[in-house]
Coordinates of C-alpha atoms and ligand atoms in Angstrom, one line a residue:
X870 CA 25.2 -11.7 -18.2
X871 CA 27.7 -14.3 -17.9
X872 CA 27.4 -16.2 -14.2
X873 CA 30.4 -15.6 -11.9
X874 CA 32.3 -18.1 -10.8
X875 CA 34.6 -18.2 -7.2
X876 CA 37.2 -20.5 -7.9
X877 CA 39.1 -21.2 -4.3
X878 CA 42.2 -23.5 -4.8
X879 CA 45.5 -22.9 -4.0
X880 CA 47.3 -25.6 -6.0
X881 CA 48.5 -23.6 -8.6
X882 CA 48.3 -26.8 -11.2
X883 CA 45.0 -27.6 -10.6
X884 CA 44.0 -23.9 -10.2
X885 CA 45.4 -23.1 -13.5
X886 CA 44.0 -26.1 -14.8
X887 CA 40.2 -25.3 -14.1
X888 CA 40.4 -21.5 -14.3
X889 CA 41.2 -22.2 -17.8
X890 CA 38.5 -24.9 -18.6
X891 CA 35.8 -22.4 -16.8
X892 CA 37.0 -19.6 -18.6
X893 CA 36.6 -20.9 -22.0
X894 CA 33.1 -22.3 -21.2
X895 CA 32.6 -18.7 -20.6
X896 CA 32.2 -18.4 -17.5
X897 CA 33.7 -15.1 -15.9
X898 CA 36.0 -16.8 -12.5
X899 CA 37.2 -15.0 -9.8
X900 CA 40.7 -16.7 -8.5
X901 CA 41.6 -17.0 -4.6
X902 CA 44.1 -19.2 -3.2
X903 CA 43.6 -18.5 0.5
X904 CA 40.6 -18.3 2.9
X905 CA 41.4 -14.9 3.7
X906 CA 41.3 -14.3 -0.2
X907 CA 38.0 -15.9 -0.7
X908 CA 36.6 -14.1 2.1
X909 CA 37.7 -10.6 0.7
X910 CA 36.1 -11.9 -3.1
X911 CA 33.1 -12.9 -1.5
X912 CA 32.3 -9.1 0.4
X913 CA 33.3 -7.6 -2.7
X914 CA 30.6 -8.7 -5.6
X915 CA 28.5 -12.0 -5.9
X916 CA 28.7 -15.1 -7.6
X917 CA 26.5 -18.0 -8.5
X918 CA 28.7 -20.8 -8.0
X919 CA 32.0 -21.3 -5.6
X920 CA 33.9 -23.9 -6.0
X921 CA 36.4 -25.3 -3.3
X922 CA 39.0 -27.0 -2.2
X923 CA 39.0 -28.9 1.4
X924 CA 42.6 -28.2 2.4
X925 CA 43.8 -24.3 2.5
X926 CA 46.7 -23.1 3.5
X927 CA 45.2 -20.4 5.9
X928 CA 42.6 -22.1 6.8
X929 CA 39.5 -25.2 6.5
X930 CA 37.5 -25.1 3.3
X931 CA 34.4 -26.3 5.1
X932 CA 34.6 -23.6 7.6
X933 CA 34.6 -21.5 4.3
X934 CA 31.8 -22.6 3.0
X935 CA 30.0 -21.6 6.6
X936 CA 31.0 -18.2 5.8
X937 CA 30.2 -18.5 2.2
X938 CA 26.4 -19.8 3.1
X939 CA 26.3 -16.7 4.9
X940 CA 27.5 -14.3 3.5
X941 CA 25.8 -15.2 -0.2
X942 CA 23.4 -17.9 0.9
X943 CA 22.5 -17.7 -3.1
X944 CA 25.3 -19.2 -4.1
X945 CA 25.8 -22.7 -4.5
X946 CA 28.7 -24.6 -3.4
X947 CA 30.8 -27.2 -4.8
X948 CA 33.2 -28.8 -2.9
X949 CA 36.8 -30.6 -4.2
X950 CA 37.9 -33.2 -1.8
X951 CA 41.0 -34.7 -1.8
X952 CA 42.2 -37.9 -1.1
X953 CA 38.9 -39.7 -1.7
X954 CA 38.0 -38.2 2.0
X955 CA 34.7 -39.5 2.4
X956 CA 34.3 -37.9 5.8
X957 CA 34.9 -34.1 4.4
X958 CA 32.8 -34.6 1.2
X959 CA 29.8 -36.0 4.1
X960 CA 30.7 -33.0 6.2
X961 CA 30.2 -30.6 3.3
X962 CA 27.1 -31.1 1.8
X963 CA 25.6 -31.5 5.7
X964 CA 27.1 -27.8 5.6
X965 CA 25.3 -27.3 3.1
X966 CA 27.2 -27.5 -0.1
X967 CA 25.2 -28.5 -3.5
X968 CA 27.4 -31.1 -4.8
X969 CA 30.7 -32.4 -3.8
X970 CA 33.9 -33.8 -6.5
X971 CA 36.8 -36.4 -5.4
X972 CA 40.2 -35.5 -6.5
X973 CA 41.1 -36.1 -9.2
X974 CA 38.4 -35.7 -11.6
X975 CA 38.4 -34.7 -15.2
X976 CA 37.4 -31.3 -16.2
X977 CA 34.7 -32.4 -18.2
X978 CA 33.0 -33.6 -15.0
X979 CA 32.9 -30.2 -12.9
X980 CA 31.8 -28.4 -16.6
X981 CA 28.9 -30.8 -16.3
X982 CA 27.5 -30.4 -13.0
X983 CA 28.3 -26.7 -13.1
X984 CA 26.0 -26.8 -16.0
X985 CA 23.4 -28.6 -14.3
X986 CA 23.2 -26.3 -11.2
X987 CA 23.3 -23.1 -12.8
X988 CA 20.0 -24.7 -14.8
X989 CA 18.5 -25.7 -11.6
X990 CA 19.2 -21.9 -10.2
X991 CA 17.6 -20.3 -13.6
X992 CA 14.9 -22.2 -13.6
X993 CA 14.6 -21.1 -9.7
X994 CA 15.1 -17.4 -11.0
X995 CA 12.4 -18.0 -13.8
X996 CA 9.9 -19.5 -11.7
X997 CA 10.1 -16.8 -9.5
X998 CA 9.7 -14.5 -12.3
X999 CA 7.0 -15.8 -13.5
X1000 CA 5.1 -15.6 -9.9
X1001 CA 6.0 -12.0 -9.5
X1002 CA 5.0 -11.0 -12.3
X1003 CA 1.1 -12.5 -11.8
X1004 CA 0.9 -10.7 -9.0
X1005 CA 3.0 -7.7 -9.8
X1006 CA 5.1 -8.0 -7.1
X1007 CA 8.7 -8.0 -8.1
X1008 CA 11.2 -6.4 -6.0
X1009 CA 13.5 -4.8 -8.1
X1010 CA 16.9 -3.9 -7.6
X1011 CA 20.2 -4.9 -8.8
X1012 CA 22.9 -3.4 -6.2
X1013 CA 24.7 -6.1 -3.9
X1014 CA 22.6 -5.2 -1.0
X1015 CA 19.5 -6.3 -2.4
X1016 CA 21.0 -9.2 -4.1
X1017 CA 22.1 -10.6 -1.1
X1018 CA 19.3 -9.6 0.5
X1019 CA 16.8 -11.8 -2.2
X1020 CA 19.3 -14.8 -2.2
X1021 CA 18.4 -14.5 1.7
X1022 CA 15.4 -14.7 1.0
X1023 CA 15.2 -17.3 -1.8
X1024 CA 16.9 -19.1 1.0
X1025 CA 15.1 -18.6 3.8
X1026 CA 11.5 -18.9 2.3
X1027 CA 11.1 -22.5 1.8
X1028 CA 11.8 -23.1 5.8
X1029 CA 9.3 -22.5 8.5
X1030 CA 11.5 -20.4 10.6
X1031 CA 9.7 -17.1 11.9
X1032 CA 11.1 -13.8 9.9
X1033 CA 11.4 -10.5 11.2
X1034 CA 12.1 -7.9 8.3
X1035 CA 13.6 -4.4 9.7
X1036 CA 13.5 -1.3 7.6
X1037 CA 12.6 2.0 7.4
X1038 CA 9.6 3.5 6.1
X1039 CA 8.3 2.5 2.6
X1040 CA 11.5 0.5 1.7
X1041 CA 9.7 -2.8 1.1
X1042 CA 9.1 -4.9 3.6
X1043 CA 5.6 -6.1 2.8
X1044 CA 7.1 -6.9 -0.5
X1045 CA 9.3 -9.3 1.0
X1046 CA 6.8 -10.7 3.2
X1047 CA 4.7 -11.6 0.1
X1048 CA 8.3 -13.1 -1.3
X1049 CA 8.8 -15.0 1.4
X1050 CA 5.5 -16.5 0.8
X1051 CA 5.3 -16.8 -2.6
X1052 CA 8.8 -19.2 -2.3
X1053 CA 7.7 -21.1 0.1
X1054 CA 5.8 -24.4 0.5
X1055 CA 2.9 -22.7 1.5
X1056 CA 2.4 -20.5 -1.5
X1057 CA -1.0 -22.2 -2.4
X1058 CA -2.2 -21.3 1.3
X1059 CA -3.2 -18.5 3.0
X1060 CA -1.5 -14.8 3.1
X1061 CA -2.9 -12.8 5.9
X1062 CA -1.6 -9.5 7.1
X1063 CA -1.9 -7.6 10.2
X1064 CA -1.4 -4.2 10.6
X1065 CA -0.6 -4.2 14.3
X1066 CA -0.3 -0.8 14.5
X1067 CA -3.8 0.0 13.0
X1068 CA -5.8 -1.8 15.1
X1069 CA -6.7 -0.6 18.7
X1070 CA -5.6 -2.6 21.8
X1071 CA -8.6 -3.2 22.8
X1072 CA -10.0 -5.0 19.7
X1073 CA -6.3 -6.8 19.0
X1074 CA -6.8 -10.0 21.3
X1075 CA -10.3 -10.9 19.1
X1076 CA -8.9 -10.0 15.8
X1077 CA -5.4 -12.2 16.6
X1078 CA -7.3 -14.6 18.2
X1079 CA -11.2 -14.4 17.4
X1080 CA -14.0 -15.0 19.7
X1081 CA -17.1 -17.1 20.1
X1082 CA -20.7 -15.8 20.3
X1083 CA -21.7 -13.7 23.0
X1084 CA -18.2 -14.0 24.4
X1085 CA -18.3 -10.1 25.1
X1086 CA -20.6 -7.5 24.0
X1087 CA -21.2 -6.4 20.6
X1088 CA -20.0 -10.2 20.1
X1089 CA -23.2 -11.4 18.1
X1090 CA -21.5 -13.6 16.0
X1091 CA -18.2 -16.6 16.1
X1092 CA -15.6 -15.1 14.5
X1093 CA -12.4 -16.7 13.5
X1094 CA -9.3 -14.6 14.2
X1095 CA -6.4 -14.2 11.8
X1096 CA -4.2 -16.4 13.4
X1097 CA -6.6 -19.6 12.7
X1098 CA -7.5 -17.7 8.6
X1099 CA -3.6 -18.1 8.5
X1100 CA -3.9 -21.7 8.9
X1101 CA -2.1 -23.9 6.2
X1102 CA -0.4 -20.8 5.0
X1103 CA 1.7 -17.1 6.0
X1104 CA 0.7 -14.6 9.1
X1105 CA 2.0 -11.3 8.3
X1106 CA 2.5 -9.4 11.6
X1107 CA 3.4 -5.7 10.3
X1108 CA 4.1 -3.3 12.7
X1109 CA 4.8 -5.6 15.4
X1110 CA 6.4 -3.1 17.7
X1111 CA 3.5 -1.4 18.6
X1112 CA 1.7 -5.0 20.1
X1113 CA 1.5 -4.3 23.8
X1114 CA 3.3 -6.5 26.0
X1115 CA 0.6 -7.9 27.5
X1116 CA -0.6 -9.3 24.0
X1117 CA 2.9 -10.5 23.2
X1118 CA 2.7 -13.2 26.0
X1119 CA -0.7 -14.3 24.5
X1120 CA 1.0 -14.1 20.8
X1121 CA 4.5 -16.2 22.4
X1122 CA 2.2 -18.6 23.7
X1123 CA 0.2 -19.7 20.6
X1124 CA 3.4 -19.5 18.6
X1125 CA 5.0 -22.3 21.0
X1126 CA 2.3 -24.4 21.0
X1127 CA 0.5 -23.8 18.1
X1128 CA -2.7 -24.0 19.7
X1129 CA -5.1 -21.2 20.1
X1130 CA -8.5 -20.8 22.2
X1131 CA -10.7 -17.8 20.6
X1132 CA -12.4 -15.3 23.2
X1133 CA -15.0 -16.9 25.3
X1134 CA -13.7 -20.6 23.6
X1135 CA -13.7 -23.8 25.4
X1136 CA -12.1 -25.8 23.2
X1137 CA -8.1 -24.9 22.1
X1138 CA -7.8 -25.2 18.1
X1139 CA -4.4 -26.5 15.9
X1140 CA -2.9 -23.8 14.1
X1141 CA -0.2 -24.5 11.4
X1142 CA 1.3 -21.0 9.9
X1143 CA 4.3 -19.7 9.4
X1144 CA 5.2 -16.4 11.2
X1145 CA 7.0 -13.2 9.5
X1146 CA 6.7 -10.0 10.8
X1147 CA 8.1 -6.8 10.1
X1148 CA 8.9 -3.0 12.2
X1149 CA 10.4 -0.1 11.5
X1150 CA 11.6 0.6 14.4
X1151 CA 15.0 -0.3 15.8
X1152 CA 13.8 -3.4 17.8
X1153 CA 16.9 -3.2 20.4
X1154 CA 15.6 -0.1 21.2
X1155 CA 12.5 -1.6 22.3
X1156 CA 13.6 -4.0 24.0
X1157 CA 16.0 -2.4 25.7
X1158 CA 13.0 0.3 26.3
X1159 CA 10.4 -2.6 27.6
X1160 CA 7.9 -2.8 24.8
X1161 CA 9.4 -5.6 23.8
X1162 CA 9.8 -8.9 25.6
X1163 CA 13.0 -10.4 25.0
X1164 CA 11.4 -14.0 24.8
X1165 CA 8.8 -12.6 22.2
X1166 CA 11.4 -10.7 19.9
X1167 CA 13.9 -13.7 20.7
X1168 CA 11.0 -16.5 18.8
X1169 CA 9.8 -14.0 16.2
X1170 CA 13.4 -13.2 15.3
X1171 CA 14.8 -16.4 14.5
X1172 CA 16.1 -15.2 10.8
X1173 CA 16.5 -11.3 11.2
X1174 CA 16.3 -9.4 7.5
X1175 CA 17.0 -6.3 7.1
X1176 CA 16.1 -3.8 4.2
X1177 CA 18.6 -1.4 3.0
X1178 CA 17.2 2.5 2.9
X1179 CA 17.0 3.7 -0.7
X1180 CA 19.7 6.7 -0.1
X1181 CA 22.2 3.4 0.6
X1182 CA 21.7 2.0 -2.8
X1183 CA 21.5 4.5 -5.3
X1184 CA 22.2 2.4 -8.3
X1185 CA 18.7 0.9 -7.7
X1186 CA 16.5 4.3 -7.9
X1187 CA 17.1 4.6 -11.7
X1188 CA 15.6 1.2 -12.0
X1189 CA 13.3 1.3 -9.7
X1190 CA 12.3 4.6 -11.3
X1191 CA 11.6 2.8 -14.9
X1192 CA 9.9 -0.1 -13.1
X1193 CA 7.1 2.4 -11.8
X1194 CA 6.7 4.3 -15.3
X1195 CA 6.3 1.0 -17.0
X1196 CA 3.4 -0.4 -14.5
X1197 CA 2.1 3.0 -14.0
X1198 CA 1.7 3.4 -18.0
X1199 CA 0.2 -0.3 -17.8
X1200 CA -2.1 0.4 -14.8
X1201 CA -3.6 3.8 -17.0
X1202 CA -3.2 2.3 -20.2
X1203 CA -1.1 5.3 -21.1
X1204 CA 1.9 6.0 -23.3
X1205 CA 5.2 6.0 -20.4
X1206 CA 6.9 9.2 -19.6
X1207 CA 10.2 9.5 -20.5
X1208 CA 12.9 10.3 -18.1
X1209 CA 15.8 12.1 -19.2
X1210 CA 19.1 11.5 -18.1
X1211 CA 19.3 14.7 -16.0
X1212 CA 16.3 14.2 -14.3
X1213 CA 17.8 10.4 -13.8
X1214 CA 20.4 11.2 -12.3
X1215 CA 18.5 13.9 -10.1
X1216 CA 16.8 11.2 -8.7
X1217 CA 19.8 8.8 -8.0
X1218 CA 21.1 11.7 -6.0
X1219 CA 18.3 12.7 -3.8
X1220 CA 17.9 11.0 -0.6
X1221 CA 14.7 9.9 -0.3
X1222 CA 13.9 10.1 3.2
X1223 CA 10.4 8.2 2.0
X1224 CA 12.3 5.7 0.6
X1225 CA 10.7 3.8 -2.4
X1226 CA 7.0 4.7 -1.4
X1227 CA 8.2 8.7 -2.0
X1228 CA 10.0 7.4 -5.0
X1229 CA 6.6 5.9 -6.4
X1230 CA 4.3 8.6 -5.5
X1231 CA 6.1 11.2 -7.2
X1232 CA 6.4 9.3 -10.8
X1233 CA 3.7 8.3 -10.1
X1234 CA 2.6 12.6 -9.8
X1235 CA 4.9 13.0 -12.7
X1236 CA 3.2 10.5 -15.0
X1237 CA -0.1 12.0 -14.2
X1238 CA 0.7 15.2 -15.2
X1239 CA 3.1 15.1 -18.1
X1240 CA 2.0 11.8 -19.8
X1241 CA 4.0 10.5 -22.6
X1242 CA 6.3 13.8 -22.3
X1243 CA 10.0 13.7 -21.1
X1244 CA 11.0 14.7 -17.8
X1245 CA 13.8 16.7 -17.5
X1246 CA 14.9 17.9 -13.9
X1247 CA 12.3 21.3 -14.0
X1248 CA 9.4 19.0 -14.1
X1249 CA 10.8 17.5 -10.3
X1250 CA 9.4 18.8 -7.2
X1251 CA 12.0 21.2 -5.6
X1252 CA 13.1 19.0 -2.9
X1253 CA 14.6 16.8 -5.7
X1254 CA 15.7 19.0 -7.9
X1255 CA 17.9 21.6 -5.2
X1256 CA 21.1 23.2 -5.8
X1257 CA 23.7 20.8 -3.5
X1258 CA 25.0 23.4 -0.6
X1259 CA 28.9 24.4 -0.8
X1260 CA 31.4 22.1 0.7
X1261 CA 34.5 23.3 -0.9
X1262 CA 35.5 20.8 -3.0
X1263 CA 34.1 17.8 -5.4
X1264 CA 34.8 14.9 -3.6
X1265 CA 32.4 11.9 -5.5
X1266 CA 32.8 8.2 -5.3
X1267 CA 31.5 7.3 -8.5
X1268 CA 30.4 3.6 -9.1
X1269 CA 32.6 1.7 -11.6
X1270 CA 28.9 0.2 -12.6
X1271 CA 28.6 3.5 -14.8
X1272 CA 29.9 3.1 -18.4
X1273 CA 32.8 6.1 -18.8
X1274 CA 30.6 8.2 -20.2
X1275 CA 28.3 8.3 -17.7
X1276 CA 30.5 8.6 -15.0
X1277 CA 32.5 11.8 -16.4
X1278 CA 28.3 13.4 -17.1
X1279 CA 28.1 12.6 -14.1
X1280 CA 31.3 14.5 -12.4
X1281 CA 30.9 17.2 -14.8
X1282 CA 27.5 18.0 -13.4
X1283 CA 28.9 17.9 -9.7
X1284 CA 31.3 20.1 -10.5
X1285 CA 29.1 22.5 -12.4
X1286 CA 26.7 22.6 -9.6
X1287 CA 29.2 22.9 -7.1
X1288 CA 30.7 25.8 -8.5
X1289 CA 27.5 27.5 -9.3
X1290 CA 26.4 26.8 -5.8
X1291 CA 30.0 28.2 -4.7
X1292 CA 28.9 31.3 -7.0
X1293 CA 25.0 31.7 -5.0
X1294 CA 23.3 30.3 -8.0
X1295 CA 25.0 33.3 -10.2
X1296 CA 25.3 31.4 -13.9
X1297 CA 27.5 34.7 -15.1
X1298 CA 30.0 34.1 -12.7
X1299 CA 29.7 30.4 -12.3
X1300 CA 30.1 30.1 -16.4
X1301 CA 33.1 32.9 -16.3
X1302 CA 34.9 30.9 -13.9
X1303 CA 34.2 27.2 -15.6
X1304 CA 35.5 28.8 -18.8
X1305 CA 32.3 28.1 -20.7
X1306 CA 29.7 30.4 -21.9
X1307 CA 26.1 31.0 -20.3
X1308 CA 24.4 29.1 -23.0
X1309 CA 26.6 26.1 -22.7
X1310 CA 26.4 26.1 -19.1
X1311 CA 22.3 26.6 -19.3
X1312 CA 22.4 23.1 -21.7
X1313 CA 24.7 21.1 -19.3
X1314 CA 22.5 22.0 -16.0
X1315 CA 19.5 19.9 -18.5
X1316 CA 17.7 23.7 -19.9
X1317 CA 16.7 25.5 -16.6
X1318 CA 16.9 22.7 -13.4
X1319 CA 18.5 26.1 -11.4
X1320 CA 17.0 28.8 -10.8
X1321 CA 19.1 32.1 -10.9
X1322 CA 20.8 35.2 -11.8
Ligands
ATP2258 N1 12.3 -3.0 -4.5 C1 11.1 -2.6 -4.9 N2 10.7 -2.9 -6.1 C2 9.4 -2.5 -6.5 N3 8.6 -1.9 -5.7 C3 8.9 -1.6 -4.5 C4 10.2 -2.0 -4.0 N4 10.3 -1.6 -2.7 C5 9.2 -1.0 -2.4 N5 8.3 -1.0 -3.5 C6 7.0 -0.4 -3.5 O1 7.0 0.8 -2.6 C7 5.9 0.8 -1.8 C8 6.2 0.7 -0.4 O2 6.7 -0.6 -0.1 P1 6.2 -1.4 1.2 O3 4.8 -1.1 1.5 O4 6.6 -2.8 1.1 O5 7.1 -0.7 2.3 P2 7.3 -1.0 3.9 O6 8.7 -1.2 4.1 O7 6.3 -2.0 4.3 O8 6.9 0.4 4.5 P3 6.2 0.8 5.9 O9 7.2 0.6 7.0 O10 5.8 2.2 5.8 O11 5.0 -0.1 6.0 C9 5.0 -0.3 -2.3 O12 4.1 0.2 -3.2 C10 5.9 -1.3 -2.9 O13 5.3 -2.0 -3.9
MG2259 MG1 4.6 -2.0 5.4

């Protein structure tokens, strides 16, 4: 895929000038001659490189690339100042901009270092790669939610700032977690996760914090707590709603001063880590509620994240759905199942109140039990495979992602199920009233998903 260019300028010359250079290098560029314009581009799909011009007529350039930063903190910035203004071209890359060019250049010039930071951003991407794919960790998803999501991420990581993921049940956040250490500085150090909710209050303090001989009973040995094994490297705090307040004062201390004294300790010892934690529960809630201290969720929160639910990014369960066959087949050493594109887009539709775990566990069910076959949608468990109820008419957004074909399978199966859902599941009448016969209809529904007069 070609990388996707923002080109903001509102000079028409120069605009037309570079749009045309960038295009026949092959880059695919996106035009905007205001702010406003930019802003709009930038909500809508994302790009690898923005380039921009200072002086706008609705608006600073610099205070674009603020928004830019935020809203695709993957993308990197090159700014066009004008007027040899050394003050803006300063201002920008403290901003955070990757490189900056003084008007007038030659187009040969932005070709090159457009060149040389899309290489420095693949060989980020590959790198990456490469490190997922030791450990089997890649998160996998394509739709603009979790890209921006990841450039967050690949943003975030190499910083020491404390991370608090949010996200429902079994959409990923330990993956990220592991992300966020994996990209950061302290990949070679420690990764040490606890499950907050798992461990009972009264034995929380000496885990978190560890004790010293004899410092209670049943204390017949030092142990060091996971706060000091997270030295040098990343503490995972899951489940960090359900720490008790009291603990959370303990926890806010340490964090501030980066000092700890284990249970019965004299002596307080340095601790170096960086904090991300994760919940899924709405955090406001419990802070609003008084299980959560404002000053605790205020210094683990300093970059909130947030994982999209799976039924919010449809385009990603296909993939997500492959991913699993392919490392389930690996993990087995069997052939893959198939999927076929019935039972595909089954899935896409389903809601997946499990989110990705539910996703996994039942290919991973479906791999077990019909290796190396094809699903087709009568192999899925009923909840996935259920006839839509009656709303009256077909009202469907369908992605422009989809090649034609796929989006007019994919109406035609709306409709067809609509109006056999219409008709109680009855194929006779459903088929009579689509004007097709009962075989045809049969073939279209994927051989027997509904079951039926
Ligand atoms: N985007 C993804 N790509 C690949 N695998 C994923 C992705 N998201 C989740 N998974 C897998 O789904 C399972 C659940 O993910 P994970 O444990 O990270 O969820 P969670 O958000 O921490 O859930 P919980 O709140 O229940 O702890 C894991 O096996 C994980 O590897
Ligand atoms: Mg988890």
């Amino acid at each position: 895929m070609e990388p996707r260019i923002l080109l903001v300028e509102d000079d028409p010359l120069y605009a037309g000038m570079l749009f045309e250079a960038l295009t026949q290098a092959g880059y695919k560029v996106e035009h905007a001659d205001t702010v406003a314009s930019a802003v709009a581009c930038l909500e809508l799909e994302s790009f690898a490189v923005a380039i921009l011009d200072v002086r706008l007529p609705d608006g600073d350039g610099l205070d674009l690339l603020r928004t830019l930063l935020e809203l695709q903190p993957g993308c990197s910035a090159l700014v066009m100042t004008g007027h040899a203004s050394v003050e803006s071209a300063v201002d920008a890359m403290k901003i955070g901009a990757a490189d900056y060019l003084p008007k007038p250049f030659p187009t040969e010039v932005i070709l090159l270092k457009l060149k040389r930071l899309l290489r420095a951003r693949r060989l980020e991407e590959e790198l990456e790669g490469l490190r997922a794919r030791a450990s089997d960790t890649r998160f996998v998803g394509q739709s603009p939610r979790v890209r921006r999501l990841l450039s967050t991420v690949r943003s975030v990581a190499p910083k020491n700032a404390n991370v608090l993921i949010q996200g429902e049940s079994g959409t990923g956040k330990e993956l990220i977690a592991e992300m966020l250490h994996r990209l950061s500085p302290r990949a070679e150090g420690p990764f040490v996760r606890v499950n907050c909710g798992a461990i009972p209050e009264s034995l929380l303090e000496s885990e978190l914090f560890g004790h010293e001989r004899g410092a209670f009973t049943g204390a017949d040995r030092r142990r060091r707590g996971m706060l000091e094994q997270a030295h040098g490297g990343t503490l995972f705090l899951d489940e960090v709603g359900e720490i008790p307040p009291a603990m959370q004062v303990k926890l806010l201390r340490a964090l501030q001063e980066r000092r700890i004294r284990r249970i019965g300790g004299e002596s307080e010892i340095e601790v170096d880590f960086r904090l991300v934690a994760a919940t899924n529960r709405d955090v406001e809630d419990l802070v609003r509620g008084g299980e959560m201290r404002e000053d605790f969720y205020f210094r683990i929160a300093v970059i909130p994240l947030e994982v999209p639910p799976l039924r919010d990014r449809p385009g990603d369960i296909p993939l997500l759905a492959q991913h699993f066959v392919a490392r389930l087949s690996r993990i087995h050493g069997t052939e893959p199942v198939r999927l076929s594109p019935e039972a595909l887009d089954l899935l896409a539709e389903y809601p997946w109140p499990g989110n990705v775990r539910e996703l996994e566990n039942v290919i991973e069910r479906l791999q077990v039990l019909t290796p190396g076959d094809t699903i087709t949608p009568r192999h899925l468990p009923p909840e996935v495979r259920r006839v839509r109820p009656a709303t009256g008419t077909v009202y469907e957004v369908v992605s422009t992602r989809l090649t034609l074909r796929e989006a007019v399978h994919r109406f035609e199966r709306r409709f067809i199920e609509q109006v056999l859902a219409e008709e109680g599941g009855n194929r006779t009448a459903a088929a009579a009233r689509l004007g097709i016969s009962r075989k045809n209809l049969w073939e279209k529904l994927g051989g027997g998903s509904v079951t039926g007069r």
